[in-house]
PDB file of C-alpha atoms in Angstrom:
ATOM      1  CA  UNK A 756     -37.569  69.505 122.500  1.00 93.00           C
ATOM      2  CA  UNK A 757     -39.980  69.751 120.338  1.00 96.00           C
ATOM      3  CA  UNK A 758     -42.430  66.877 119.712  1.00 98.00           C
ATOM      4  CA  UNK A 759     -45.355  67.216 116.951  1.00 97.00           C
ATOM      5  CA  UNK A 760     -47.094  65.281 114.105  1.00 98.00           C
ATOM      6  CA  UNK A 761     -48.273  66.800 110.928  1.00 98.00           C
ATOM      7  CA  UNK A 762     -50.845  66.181 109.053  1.00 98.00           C
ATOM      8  CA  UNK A 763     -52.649  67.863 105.443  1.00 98.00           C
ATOM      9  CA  UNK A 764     -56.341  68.664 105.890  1.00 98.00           C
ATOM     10  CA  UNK A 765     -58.881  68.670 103.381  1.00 95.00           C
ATOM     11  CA  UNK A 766     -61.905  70.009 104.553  1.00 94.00           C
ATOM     12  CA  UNK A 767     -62.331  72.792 107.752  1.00 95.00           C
ATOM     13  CA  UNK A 768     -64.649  72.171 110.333  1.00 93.00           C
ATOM     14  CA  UNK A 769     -67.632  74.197 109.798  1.00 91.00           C
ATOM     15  CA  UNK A 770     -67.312  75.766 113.681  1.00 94.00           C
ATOM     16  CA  UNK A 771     -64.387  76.488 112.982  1.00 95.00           C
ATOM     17  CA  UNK A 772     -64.946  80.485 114.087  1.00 94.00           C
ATOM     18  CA  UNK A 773     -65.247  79.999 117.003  1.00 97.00           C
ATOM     19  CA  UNK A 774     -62.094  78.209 118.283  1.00 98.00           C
ATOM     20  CA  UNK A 775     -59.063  81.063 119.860  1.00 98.00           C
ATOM     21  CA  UNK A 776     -57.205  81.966 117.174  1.00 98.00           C
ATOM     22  CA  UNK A 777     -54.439  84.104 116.184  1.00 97.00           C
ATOM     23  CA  UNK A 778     -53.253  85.890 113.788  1.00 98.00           C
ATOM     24  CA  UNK A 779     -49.453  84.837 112.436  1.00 98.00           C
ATOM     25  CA  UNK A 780     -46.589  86.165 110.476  1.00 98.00           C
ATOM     26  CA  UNK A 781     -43.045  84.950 110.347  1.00 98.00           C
ATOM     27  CA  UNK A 782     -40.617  84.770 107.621  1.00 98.00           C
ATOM     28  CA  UNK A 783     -37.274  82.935 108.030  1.00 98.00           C
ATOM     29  CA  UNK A 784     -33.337  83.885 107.964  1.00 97.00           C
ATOM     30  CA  UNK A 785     -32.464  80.963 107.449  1.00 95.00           C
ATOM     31  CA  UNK A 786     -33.290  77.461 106.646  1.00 92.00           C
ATOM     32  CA  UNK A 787     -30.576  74.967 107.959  1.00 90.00           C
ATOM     33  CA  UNK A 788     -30.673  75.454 110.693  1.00 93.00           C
ATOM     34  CA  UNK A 789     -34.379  77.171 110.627  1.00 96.00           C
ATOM     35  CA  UNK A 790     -33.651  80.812 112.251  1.00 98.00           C
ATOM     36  CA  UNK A 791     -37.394  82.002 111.995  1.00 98.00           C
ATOM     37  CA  UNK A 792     -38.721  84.863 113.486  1.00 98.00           C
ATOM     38  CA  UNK A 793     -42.433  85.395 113.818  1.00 98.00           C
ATOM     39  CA  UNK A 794     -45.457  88.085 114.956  1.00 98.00           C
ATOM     40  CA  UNK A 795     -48.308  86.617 116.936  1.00 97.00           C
ATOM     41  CA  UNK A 796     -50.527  89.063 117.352  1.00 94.00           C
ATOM     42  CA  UNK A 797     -48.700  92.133 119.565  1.00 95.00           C
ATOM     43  CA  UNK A 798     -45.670  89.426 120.892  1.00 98.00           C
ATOM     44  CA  UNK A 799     -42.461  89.072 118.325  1.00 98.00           C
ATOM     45  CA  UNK A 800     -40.021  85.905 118.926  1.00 98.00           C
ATOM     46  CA  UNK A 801     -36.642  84.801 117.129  1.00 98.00           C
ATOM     47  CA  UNK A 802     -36.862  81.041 116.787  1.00 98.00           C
ATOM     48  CA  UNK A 803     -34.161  78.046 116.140  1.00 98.00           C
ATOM     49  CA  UNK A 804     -34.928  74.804 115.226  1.00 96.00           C
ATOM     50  CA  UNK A 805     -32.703  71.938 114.602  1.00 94.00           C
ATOM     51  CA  UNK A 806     -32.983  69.190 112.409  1.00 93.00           C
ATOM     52  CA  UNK A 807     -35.496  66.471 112.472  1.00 93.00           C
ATOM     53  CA  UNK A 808     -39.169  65.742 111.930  1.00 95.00           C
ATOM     54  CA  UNK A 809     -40.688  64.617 115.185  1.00 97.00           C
ATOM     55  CA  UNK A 810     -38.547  65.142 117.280  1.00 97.00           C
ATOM     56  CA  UNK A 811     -36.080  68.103 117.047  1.00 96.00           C
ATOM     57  CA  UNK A 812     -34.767  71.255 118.871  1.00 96.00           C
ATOM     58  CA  UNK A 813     -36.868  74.349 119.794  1.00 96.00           C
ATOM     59  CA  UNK A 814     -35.903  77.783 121.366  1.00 97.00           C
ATOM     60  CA  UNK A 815     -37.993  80.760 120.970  1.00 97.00           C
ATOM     61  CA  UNK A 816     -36.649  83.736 122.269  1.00 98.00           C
ATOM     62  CA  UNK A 817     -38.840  87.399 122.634  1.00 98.00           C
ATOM     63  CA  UNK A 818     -38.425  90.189 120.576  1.00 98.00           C
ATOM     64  CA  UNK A 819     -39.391  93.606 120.450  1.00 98.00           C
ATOM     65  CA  UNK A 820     -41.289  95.195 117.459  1.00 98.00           C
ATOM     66  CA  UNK A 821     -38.506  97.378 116.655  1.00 98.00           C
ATOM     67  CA  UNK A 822     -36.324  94.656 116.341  1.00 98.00           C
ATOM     68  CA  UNK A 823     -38.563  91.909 114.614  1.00 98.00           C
ATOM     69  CA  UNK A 824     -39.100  95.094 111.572  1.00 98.00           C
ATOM     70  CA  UNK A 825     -34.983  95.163 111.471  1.00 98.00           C
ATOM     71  CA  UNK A 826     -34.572  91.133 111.344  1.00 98.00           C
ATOM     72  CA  UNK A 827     -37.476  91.225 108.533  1.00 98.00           C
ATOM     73  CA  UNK A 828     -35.402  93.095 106.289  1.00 97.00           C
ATOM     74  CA  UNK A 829     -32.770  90.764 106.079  1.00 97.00           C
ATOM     75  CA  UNK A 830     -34.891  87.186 105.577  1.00 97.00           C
ATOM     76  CA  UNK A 831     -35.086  84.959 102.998  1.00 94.00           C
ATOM     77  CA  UNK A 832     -37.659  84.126 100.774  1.00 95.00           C
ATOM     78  CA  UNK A 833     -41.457  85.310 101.108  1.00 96.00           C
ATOM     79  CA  UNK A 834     -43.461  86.290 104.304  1.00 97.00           C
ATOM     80  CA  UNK A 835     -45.757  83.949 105.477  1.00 98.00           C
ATOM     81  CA  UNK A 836     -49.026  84.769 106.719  1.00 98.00           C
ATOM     82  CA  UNK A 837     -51.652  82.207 108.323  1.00 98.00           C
ATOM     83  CA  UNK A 838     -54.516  82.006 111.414  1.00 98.00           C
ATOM     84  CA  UNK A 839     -53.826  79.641 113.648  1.00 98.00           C
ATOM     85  CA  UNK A 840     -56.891  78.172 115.000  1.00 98.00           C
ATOM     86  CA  UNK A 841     -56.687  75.806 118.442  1.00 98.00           C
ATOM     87  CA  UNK A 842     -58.698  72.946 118.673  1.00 98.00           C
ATOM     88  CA  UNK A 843     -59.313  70.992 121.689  1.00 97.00           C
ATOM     89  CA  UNK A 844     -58.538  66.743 121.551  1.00 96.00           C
ATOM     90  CA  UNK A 845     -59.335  64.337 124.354  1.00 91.00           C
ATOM     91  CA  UNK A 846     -56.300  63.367 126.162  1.00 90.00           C
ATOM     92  CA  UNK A 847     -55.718  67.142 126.940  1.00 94.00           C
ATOM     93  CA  UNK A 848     -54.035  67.537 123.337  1.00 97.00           C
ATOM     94  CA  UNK A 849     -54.939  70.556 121.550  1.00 98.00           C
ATOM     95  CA  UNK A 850     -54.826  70.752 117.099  1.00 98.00           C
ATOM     96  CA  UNK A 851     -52.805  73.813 116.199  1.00 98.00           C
ATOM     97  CA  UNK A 852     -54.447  74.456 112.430  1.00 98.00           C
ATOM     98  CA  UNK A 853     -53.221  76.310 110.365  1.00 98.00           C
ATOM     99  CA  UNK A 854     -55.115  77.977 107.475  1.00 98.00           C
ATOM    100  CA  UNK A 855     -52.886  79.484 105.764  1.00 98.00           C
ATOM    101  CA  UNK A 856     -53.141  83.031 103.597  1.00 97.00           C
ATOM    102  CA  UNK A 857     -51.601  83.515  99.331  1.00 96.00           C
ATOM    103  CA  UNK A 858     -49.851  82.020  98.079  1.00 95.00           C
ATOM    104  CA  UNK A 859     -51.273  78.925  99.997  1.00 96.00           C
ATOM    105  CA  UNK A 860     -54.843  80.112 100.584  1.00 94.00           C
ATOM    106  CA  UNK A 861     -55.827  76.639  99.656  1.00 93.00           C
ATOM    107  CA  UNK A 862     -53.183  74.930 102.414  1.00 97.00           C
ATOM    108  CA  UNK A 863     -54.800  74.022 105.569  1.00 98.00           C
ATOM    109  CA  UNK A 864     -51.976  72.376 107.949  1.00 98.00           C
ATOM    110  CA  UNK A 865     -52.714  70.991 111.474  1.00 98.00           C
ATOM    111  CA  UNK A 866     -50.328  69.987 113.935  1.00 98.00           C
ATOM    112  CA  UNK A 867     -50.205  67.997 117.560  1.00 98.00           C
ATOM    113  CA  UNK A 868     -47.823  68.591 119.888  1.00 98.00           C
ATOM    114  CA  UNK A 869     -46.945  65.900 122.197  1.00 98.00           C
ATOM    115  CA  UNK A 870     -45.175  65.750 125.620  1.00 96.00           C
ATOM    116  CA  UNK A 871     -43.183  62.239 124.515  1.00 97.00           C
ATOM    117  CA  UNK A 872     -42.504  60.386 121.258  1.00 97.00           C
ATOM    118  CA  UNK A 873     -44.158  56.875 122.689  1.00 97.00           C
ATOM    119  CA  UNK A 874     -47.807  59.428 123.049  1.00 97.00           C
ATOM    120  CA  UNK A 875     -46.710  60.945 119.746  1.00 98.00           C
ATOM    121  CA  UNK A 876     -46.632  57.186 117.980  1.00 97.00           C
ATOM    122  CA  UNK A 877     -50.121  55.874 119.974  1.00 97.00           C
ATOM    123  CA  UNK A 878     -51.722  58.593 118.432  1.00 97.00           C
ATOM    124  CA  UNK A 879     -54.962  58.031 116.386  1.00 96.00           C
ATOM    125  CA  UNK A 880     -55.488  61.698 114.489  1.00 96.00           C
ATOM    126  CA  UNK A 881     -59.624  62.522 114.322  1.00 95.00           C
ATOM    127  CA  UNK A 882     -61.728  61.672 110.840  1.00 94.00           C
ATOM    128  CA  UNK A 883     -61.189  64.788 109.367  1.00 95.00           C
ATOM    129  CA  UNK A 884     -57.104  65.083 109.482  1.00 97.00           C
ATOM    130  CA  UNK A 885     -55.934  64.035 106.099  1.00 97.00           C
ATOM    131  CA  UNK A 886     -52.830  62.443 105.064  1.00 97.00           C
ATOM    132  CA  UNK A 887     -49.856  62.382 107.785  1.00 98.00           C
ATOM    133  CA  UNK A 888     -46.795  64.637 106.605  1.00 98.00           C
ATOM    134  CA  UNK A 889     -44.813  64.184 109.764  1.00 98.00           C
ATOM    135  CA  UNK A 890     -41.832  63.382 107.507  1.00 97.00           C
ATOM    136  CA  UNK A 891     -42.049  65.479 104.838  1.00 95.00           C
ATOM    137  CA  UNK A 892     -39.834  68.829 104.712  1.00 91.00           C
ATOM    138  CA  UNK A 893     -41.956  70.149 102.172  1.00 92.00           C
ATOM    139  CA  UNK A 894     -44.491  71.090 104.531  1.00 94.00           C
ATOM    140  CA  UNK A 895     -41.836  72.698 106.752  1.00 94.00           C
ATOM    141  CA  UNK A 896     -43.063  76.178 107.080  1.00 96.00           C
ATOM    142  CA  UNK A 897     -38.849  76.971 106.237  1.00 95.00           C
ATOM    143  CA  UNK A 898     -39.807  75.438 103.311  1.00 94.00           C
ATOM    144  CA  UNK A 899     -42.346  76.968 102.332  1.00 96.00           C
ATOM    145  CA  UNK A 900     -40.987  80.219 102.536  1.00 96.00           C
ATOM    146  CA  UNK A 901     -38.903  79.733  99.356  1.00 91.00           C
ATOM    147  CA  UNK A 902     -41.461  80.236  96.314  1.00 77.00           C
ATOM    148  CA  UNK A 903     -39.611  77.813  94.636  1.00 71.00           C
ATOM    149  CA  UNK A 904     -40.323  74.771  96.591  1.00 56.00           C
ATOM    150  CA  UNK A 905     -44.531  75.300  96.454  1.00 54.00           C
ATOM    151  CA  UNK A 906     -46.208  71.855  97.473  1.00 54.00           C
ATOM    152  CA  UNK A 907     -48.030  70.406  94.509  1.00 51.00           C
TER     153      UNK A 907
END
């Protein structure tokens, strides 16, 4: 299981350099239910999610390169591209944050992952997260995928 909150920012921490990051591609073959499959870096996964916001079903499985090229061929929509940038939080939680590369250059999305939904509700995000979008698909990576369904 999957547990993670979601939230818009607005404005990047000026450090933000010199946090680990990676750099991330994945592109989807389908959207219910999500069949993603992503490059991080030199590793290549096939991912399923199920439904939910939350809460909700994760399995990654590893590909090779060879076979993440062949699955790219056949997916839906446009291939996303983004750094993801890891930032520690007390409580031993680390910010995923995702800046994202065009069409969304101007989409910076930063996500917590939790180990239980009771730590996931107590949590109180830092100053500089922006509006909580925890329940809203349109921030779904899946979702963004499809051109058509840009956040305004």
């Amino acid at each position: 299981m999957e547990i993670e909150k979601k939230y818009l920012i607005h404005k990047l921490p000026k450090d933000l350099k010199t946090y680990p990051h990676k750099k991330i591609q994945q592109a989807y073959l389908c959207t219910n239910p999500v069949v993603r499959i992503r490059k991080q870096e030199d590793q290549y996964f096939l991912t399923y999610k199920g439904k939910g916001f939350m809460v909700r079903e994760e399995y990654n499985l590893p590909l090779n390169q060879e076979s993440y090229e062949h699955l790219l061929q056949k997916a839906d929509g446009i291939l996303l591209s983004k750094t993801r940038y890891l930032l520690p939080l007390p409580q031993g939680l680390t910010v995923e944050l995702d800046v994202f590369d065009a069409p969304y250059e101007n989409l910076w999305l930063a996500e917590v992952e939790f180990s239980s939904e009771e730590e996931a509700n107590a949590f109180v995000p830092p100053e500089w997260f922006g509006k909580d979008v925890t329940f809203s698909s349109k921030y779904h990576n899946s979702v963004l995928s499809m051109p058509n369904k840009m956040p305004t």
